[in-house]
Short mmCIF file of C-alpha atoms in Angstrom, two decimals:
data_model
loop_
_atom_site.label_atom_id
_atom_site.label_comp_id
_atom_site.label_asym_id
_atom_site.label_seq_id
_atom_site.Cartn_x
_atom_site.Cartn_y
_atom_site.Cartn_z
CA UNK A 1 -58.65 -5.29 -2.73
CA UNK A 2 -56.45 -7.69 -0.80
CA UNK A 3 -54.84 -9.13 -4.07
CA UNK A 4 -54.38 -5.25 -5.84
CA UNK A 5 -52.04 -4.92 -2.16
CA UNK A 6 -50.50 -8.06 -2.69
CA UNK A 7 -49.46 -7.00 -6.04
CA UNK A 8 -48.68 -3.60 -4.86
CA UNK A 9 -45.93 -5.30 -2.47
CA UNK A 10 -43.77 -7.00 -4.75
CA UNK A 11 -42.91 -3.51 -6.62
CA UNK A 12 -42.59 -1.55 -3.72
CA UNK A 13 -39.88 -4.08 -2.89
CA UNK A 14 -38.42 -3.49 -5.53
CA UNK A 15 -38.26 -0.20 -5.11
CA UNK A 16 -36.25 -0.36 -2.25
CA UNK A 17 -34.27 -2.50 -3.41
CA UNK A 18 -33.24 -0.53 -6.33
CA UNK A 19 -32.89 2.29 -3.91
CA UNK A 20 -30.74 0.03 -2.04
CA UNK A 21 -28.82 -0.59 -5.41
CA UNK A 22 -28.05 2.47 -6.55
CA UNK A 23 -27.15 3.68 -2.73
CA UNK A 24 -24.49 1.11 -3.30
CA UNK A 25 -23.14 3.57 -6.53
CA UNK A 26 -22.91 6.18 -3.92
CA UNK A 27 -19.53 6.68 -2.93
CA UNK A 28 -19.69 7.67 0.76
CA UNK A 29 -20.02 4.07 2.08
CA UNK A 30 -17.14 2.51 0.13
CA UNK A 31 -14.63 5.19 -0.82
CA UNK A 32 -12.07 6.79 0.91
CA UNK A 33 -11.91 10.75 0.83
CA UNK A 34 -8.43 12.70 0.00
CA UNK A 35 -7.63 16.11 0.29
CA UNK A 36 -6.27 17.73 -2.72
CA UNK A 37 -4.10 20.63 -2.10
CA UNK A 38 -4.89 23.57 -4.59
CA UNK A 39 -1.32 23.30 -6.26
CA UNK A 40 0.76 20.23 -7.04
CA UNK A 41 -0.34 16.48 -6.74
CA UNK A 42 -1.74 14.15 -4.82
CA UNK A 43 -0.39 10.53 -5.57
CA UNK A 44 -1.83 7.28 -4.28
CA UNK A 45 0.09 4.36 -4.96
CA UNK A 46 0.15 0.45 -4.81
CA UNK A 47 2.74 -2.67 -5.24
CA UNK A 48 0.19 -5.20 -7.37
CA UNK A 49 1.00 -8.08 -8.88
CA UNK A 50 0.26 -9.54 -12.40
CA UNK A 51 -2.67 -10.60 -14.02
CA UNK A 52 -4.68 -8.86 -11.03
CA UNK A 53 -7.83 -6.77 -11.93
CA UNK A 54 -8.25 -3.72 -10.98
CA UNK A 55 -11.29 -1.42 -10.96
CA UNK A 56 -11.31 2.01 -9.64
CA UNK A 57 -13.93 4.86 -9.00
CA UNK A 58 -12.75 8.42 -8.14
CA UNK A 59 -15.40 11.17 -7.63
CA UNK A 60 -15.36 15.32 -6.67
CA UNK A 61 -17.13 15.57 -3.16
CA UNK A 62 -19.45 18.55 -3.33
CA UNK A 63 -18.49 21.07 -1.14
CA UNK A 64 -21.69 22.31 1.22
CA UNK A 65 -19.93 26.00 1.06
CA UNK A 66 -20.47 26.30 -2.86
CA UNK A 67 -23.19 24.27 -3.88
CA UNK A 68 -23.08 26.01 -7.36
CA UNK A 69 -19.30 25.37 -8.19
CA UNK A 70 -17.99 22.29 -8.46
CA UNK A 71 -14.87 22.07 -8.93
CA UNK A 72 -12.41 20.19 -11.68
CA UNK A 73 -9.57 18.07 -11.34
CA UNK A 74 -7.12 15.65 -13.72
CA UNK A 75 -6.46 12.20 -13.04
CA UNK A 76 -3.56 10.37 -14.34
CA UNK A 77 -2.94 6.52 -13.90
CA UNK A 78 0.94 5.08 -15.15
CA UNK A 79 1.94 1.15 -14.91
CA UNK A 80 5.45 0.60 -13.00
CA UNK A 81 7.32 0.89 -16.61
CA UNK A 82 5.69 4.38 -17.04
CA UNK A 83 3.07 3.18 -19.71
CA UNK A 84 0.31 5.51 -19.15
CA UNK A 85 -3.09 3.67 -18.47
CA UNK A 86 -5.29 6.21 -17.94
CA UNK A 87 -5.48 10.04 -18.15
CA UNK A 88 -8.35 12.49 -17.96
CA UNK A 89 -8.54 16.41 -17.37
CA UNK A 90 -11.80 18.77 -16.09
CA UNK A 91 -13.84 16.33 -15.00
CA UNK A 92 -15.73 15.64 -11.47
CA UNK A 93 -16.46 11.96 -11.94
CA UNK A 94 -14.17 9.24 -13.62
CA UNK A 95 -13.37 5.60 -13.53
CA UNK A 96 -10.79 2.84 -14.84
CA UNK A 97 -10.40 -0.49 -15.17
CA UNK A 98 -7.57 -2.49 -16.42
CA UNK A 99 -5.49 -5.37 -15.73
CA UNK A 100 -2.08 -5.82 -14.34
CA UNK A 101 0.36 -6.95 -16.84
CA UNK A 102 3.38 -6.04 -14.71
CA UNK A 103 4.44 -6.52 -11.79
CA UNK A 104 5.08 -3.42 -9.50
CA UNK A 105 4.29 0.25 -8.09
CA UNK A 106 0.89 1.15 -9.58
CA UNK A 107 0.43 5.09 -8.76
CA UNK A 108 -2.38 6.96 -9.44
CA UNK A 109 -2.02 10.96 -9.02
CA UNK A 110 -4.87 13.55 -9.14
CA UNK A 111 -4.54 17.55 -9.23
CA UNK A 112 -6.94 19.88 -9.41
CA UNK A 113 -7.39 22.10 -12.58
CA UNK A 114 -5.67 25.52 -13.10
CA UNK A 115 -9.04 26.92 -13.97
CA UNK A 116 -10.62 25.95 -10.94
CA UNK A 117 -7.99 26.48 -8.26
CA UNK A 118 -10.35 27.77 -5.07
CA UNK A 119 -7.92 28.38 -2.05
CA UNK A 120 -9.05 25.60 0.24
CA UNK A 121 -8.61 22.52 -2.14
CA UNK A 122 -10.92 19.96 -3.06
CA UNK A 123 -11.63 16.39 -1.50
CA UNK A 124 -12.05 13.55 -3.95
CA UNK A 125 -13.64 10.33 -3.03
CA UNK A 126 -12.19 7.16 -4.45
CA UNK A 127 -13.55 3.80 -4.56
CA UNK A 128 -9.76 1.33 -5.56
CA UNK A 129 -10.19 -1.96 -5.00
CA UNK A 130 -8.18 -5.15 -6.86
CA UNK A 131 -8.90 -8.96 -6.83
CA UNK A 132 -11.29 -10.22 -5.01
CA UNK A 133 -12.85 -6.51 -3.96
CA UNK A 134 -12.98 -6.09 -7.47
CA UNK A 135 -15.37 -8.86 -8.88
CA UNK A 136 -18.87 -8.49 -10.08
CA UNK A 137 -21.05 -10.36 -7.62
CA UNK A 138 -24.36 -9.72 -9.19
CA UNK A 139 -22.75 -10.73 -12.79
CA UNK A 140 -22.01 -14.19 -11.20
CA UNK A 141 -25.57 -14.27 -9.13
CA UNK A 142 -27.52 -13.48 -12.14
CA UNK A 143 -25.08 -16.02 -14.15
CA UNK A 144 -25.38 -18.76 -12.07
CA UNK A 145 -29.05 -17.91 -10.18
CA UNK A 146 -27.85 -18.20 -6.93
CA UNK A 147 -28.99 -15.43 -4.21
CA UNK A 148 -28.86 -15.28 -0.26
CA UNK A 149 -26.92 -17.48 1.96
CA UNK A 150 -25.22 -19.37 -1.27
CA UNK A 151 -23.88 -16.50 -3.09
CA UNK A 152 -22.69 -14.92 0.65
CA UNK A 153 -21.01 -18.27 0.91
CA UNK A 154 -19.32 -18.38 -2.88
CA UNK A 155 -17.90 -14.97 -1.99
CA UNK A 156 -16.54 -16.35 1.00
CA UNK A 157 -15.06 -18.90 -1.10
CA UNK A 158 -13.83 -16.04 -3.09
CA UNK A 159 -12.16 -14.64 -0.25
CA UNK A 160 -10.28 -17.43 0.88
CA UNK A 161 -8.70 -18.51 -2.55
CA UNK A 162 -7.74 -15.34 -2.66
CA UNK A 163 -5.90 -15.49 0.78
CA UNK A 164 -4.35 -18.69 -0.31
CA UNK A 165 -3.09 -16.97 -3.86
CA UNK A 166 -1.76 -14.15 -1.44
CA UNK A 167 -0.39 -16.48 0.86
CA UNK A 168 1.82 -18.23 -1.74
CA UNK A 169 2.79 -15.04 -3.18
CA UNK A 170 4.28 -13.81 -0.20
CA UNK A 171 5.95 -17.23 0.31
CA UNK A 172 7.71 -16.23 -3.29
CA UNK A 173 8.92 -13.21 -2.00
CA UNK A 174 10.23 -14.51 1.02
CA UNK A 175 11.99 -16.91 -1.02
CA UNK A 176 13.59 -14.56 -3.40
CA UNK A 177 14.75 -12.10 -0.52
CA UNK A 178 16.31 -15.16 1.42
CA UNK A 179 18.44 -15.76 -1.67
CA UNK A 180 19.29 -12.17 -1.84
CA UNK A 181 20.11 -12.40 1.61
CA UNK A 182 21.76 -15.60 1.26
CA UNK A 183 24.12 -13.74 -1.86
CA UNK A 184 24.54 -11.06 0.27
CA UNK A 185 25.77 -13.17 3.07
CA UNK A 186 28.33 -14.87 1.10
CA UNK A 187 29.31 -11.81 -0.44
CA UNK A 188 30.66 -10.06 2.71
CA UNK A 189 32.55 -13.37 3.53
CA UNK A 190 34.22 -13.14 0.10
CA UNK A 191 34.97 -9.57 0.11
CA UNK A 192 35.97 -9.66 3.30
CA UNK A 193 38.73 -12.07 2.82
CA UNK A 194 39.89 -10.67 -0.44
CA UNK A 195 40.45 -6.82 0.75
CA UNK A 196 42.70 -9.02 3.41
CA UNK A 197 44.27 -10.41 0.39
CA UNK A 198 44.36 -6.90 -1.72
CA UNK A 199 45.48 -5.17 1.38
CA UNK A 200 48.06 -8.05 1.76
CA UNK A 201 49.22 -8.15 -1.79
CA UNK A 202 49.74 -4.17 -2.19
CA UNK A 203 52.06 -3.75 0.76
CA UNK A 204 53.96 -6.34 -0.85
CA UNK A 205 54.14 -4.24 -4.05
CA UNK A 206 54.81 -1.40 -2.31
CA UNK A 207 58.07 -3.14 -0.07
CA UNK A 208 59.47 -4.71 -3.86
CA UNK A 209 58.65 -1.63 -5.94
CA UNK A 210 60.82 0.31 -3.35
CA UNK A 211 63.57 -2.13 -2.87
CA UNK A 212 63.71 -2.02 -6.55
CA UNK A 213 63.73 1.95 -6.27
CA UNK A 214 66.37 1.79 -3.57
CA UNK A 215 68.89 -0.92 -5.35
CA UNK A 216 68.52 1.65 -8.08
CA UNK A 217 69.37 4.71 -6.20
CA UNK A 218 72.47 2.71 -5.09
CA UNK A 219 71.05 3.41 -1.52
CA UNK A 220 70.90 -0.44 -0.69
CA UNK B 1 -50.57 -17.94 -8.53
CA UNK B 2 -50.57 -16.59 -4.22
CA UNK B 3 -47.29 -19.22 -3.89
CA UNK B 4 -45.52 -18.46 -6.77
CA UNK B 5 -45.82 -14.91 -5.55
CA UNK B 6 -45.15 -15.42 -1.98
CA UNK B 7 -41.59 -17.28 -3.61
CA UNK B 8 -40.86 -13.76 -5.25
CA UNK B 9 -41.54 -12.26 -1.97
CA UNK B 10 -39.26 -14.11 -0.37
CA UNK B 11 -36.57 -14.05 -2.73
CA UNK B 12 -36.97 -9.90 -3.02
CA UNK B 13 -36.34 -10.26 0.78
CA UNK B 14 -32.87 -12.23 0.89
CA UNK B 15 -31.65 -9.97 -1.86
CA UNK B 16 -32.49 -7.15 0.01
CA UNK B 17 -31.26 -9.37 2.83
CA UNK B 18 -27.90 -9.99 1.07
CA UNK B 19 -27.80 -5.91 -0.07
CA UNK B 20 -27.80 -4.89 3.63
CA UNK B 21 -24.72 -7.34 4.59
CA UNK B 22 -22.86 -6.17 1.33
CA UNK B 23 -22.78 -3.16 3.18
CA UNK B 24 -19.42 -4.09 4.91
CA UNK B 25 -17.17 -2.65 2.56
CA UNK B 26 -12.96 -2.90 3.10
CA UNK B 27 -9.88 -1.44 0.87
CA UNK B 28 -6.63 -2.13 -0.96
CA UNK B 29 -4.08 -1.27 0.97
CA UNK B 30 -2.75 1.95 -0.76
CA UNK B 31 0.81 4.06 -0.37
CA UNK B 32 0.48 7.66 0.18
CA UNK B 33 3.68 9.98 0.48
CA UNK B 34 3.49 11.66 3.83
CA UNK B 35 5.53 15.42 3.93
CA UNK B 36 4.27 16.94 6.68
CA UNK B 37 0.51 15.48 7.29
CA UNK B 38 -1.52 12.67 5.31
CA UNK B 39 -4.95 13.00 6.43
CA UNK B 40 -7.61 10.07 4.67
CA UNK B 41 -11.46 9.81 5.86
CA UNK B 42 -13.61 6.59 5.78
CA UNK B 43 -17.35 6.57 6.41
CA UNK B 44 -18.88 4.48 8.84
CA UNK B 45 -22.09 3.59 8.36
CA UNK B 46 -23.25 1.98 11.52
CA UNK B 47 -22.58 3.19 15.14
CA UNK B 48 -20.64 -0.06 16.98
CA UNK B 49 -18.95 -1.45 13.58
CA UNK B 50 -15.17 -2.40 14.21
CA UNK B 51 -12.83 -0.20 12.35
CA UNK B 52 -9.65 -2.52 11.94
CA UNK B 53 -6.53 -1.77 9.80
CA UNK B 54 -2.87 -1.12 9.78
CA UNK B 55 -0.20 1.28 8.23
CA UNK B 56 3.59 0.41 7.55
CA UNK B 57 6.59 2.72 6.94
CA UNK B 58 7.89 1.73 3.93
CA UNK B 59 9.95 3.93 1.79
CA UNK B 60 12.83 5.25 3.91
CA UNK B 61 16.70 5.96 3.29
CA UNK B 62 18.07 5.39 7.04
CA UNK B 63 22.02 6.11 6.12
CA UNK B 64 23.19 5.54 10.10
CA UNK B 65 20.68 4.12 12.42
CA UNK B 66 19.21 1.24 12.43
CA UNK B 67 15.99 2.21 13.92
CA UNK B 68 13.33 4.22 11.61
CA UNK B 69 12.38 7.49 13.47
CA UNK B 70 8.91 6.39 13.00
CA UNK B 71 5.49 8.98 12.39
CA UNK B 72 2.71 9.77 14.49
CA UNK B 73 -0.79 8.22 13.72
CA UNK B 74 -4.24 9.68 15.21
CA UNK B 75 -7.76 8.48 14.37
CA UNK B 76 -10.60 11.19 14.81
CA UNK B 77 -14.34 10.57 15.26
CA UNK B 78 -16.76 13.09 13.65
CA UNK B 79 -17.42 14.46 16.70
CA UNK B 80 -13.58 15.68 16.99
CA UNK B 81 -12.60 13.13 19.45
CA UNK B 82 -9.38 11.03 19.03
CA UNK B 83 -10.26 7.56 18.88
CA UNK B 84 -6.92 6.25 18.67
CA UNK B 85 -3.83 7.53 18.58
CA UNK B 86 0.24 5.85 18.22
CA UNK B 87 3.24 7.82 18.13
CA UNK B 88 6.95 7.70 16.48
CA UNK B 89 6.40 3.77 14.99
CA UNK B 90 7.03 2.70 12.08
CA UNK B 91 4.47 0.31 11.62
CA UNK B 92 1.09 -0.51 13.79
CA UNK B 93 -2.10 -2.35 13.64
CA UNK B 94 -5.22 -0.99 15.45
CA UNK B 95 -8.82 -1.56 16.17
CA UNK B 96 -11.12 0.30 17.84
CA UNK B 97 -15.12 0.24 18.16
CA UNK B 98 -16.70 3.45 16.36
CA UNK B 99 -18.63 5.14 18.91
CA UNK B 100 -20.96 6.90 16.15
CA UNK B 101 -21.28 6.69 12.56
CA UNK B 102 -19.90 9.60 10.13
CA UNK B 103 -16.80 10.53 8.46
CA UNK B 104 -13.78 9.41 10.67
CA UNK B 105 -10.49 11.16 9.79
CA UNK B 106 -7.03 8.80 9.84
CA UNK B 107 -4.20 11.24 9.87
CA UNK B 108 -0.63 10.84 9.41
CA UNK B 109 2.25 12.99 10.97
CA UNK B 110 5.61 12.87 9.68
CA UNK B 111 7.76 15.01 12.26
CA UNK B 112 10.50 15.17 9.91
CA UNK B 113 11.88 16.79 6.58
CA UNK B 114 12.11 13.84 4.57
CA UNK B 115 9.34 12.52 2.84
CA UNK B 116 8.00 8.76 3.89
CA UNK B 117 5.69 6.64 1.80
CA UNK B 118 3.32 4.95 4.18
CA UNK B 119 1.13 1.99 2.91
CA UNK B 120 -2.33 1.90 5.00
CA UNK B 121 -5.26 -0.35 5.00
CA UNK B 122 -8.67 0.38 6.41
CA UNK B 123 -11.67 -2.27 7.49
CA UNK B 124 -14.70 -1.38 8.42
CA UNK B 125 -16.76 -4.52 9.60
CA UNK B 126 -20.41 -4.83 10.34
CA UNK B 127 -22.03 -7.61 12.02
CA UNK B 128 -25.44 -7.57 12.73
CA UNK B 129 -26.99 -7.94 16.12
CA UNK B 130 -30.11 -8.77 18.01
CA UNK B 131 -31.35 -5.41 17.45
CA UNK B 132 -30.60 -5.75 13.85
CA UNK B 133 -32.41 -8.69 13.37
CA UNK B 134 -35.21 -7.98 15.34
CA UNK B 135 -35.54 -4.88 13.09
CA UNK B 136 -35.83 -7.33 9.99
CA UNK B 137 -37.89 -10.43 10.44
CA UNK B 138 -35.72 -12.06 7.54
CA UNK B 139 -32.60 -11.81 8.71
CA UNK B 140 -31.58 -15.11 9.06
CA UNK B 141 -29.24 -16.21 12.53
CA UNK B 142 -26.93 -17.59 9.49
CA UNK B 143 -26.47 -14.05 8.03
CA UNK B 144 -25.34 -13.46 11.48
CA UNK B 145 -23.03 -16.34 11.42
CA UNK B 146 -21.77 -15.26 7.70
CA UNK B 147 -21.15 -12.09 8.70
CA UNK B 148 -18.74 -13.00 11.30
CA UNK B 149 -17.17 -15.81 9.10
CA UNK B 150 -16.70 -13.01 6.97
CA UNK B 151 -15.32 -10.39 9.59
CA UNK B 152 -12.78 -13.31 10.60
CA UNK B 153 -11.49 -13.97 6.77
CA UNK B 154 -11.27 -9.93 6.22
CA UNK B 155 -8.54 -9.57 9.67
CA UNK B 156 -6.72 -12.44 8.32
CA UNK B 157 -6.88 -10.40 4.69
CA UNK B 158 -5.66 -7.33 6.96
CA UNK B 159 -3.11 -9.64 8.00
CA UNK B 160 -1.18 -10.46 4.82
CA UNK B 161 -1.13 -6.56 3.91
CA UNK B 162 0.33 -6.02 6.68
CA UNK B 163 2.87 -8.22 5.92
CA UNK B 164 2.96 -7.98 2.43
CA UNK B 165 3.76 -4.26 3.00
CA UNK B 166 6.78 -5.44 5.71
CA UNK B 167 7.59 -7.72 3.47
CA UNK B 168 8.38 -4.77 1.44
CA UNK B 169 10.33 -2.70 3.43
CA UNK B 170 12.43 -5.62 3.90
CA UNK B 171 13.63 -5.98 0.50
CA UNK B 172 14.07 -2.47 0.20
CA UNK B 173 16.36 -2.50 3.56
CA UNK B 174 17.68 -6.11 1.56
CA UNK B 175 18.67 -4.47 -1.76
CA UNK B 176 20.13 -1.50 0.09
CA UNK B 177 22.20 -3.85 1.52
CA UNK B 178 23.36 -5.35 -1.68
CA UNK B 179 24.59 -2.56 -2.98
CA UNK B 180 26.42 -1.39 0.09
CA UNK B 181 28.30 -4.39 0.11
CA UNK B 182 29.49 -4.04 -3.29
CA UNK B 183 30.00 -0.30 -3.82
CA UNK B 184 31.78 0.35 -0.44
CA UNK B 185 34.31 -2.81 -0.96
CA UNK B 186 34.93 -1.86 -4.36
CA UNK B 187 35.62 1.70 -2.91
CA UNK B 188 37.54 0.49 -0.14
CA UNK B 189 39.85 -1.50 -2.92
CA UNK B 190 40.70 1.26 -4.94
CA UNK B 191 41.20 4.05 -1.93
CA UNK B 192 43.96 1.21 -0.35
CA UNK B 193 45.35 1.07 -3.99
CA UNK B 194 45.12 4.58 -3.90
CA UNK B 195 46.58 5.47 -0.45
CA UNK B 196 49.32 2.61 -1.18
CA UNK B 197 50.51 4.56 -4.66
CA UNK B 198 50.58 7.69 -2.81
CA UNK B 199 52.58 6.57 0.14
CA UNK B 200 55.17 5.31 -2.67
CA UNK B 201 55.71 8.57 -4.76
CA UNK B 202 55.46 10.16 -1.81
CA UNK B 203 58.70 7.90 -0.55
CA UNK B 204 60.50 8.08 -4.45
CA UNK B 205 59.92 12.26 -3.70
CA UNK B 206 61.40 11.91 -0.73
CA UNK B 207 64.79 10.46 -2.40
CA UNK B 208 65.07 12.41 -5.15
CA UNK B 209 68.20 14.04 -5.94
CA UNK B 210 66.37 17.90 -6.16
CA UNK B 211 66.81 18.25 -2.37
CA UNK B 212 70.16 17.69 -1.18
CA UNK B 213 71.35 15.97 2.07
CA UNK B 214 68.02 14.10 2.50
CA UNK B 215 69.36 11.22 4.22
CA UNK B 216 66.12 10.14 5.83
#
């Protein structure tokens, strides 16, 4: 009796914990929530770098009004060139996953369909994350067999490479807008000085051009 | 056979150990275009949990001033209270203790005609307390200490958006600059070359032989 509980226990466990796994999928605890408006589109957008992975979830929040009708709406995903990465129409539930190859304004817009256009508008969950937020933990736990306190501590090593990477790329950008600033800088000196030259050089063309005029006039 | 199953036991509870602290979830910081008002919801999960984040102005086209007009931020609990609220600036951090768990609501106001893009990023942060771990017999006091380790590296995270997304706006304000500097000189060079060509056929018309007597 005591050993059929003692087996018992180990798969209620797991129960929960599958319960606690696929609670994770839900996308109340992780997501944000937008509000589409019934016409035109609603663009999120973000400035990523290259080579960065990113891994995003977007999902139709069922409305408690009309249970029975759920509503439809188009997703469209385009790289900083334009390139399109990802485009779907009618559907409640998508997701995409890709990796930066340029560097720039990723935007991500969402409209609801003209079939389904109810007056109030729809809200959409989504679940964007990049990086670090993006990695597979339990990929790398089950690759590696580490659980508990070491695999919370190797995704706080995680975290802080990837506040060093971040940390040097904003260093880069600071240095490339102190040169612009620095150009810019020298630039106002130099134009500066030269409409004092231009300014300089046409009244002289003007006083020559009209002593020339006058001479001819027979005025002088 | 009773150890080797007590050793599952105890590794089914730090998973489910390490599932309840990979409850703290946190964001990218993502750009939406404000017209009139933004509004975004988060859930919180657990009453107390510290709801950090910031928001920067970062698309504008200020032609005269050199102060952005700014847009109003509020935060809103589920119950319809305002948790927080900032007016007319163009960039703010906050942080503020979520009296209950639910669906808080993170609006933004922009009080005037022309679109802004504002970049935003959203924390929420759980770290488990007393009651918490006297709930769960194997919850370690080093989960406790992880957790916070963890809440510490995530604010320094919400840091570097925050300045990656000023860092932004200064390049744009940078570039705008740029192109000032060359388009309004170059201007400037060809109105004086202008104005200076008009002044002299103005002077030639002036002495021309059609109008008599024009001794000027």
């Amino acid at each position: 009796m005591a050993r059929g509980v003692a087996a018992r226990t180990p798969v209620v466990l797991w129960l929960v914990l599958i319960c606690c796994w696929t609670s994770h999928l839900l996308p109340i605890a992780q997501a944000v929530w937008l509000n589409l408006p019934s016409t035109g589109t609603k663009c999120v957008s973000e400035e990523i770098q290259t080579n960065v992975v990113v891994l995003a979830d977007y999902t139709v929040v069922n409305d408690d009004e009309h249970p029975h009708v759920i509503p439809t709406m188009s997703a469209r995903v385009t790289s900083p060139y334009g390139n399109n990465l990802h485009h779907q129409e009618n559907v409640t539930h998508g997701q995409f996953a890709f990796t930066t190859s340029e560097a720039g304004n990723y935007l991500a817009c969402f409209w609801v369909d003209s079939n389904h256009q109810v007056g109030e508008g729809l809200t959409v969950s989504l679940d964007w994350r990049i990086g670090i937020g993006a990695k597979d933990w339990e990929s790398v736990a089950r690759k590696e067999k580490i659980d508990g306190v070491e695999l919370e501590l190797r995704k706080l090593e995680g975290l802080v490479e990837a506040i060093h990477e971040n940390l040097n790329y904003l260093k880069d950008r600071e240095a490339e807008m102190r040169e612009v600033s620095e150009t810019t800088n020298a630039r106002v000196a130099w134009f500066s000085i030269m409409s004092l030259s231009v300014c300089i050089m046409v009244s002289i063309f003007q006083l020559w051009y009209l002593k020339r005029y006058f001479r001819k006039k027979k005025l002088i | 056979m009773e150890t080797g199953e007590r050793v599952t036991c105890s590794k089914i509870y730090m998973l489910l150990g390490l599932l309840f602290f990979s409850f703290v979830r946190n964001l990218s910081a993502l750009s939406v275009t404000v017209h009139n008002i933004e509004c975004v919801y988060e859930y919180v999960i657990y009453e107390g949990d510290t709801v950090s984040g910031n928001f920067v102005v970062v698309d504008h086209e200020i032609f005269w001033s050199s102060d952005h007009p700014g847009i109003d931020f509020t935060v809103t609990s589920p119950a319809g209270n305002t948790v927080h609220t900032s007016k007319g600036k163009s960039g703010d951090k906050f942080e503020f203790k979520a009296p209950r768990s639910g669906m808080y609501k993170f609006c933004f106001h922009n009080p005037y005609a022309t679109p802004e893009t504002v970049s935003f990023y959203i924390h929420v942060g759980h770290i488990p307390n007393e009651h918490d771990l006297a709930k769960d017999e194997h919850l370690d006091p080093i989960n406790v200490k992880i957790a916070e380790l963890r809440e510490a590296l995530e604010s320094v995270t919400a840091e570097q958006k925050y300045l990656k997304a000023r860092d932004t706006r200064h390049r744009h304000t940078n570039e705008s600059t740029q192109k000032r500097v060359i388009f309004y000189t170059i201007g400037e060079y060809i109105l004086l070359a202008l104005a200076s060509s008009l002044q002299v056929v103005y002077i030639r018309r002036l002495f021309s032989k059609t109008v008599a007597y024009n001794r000027v």
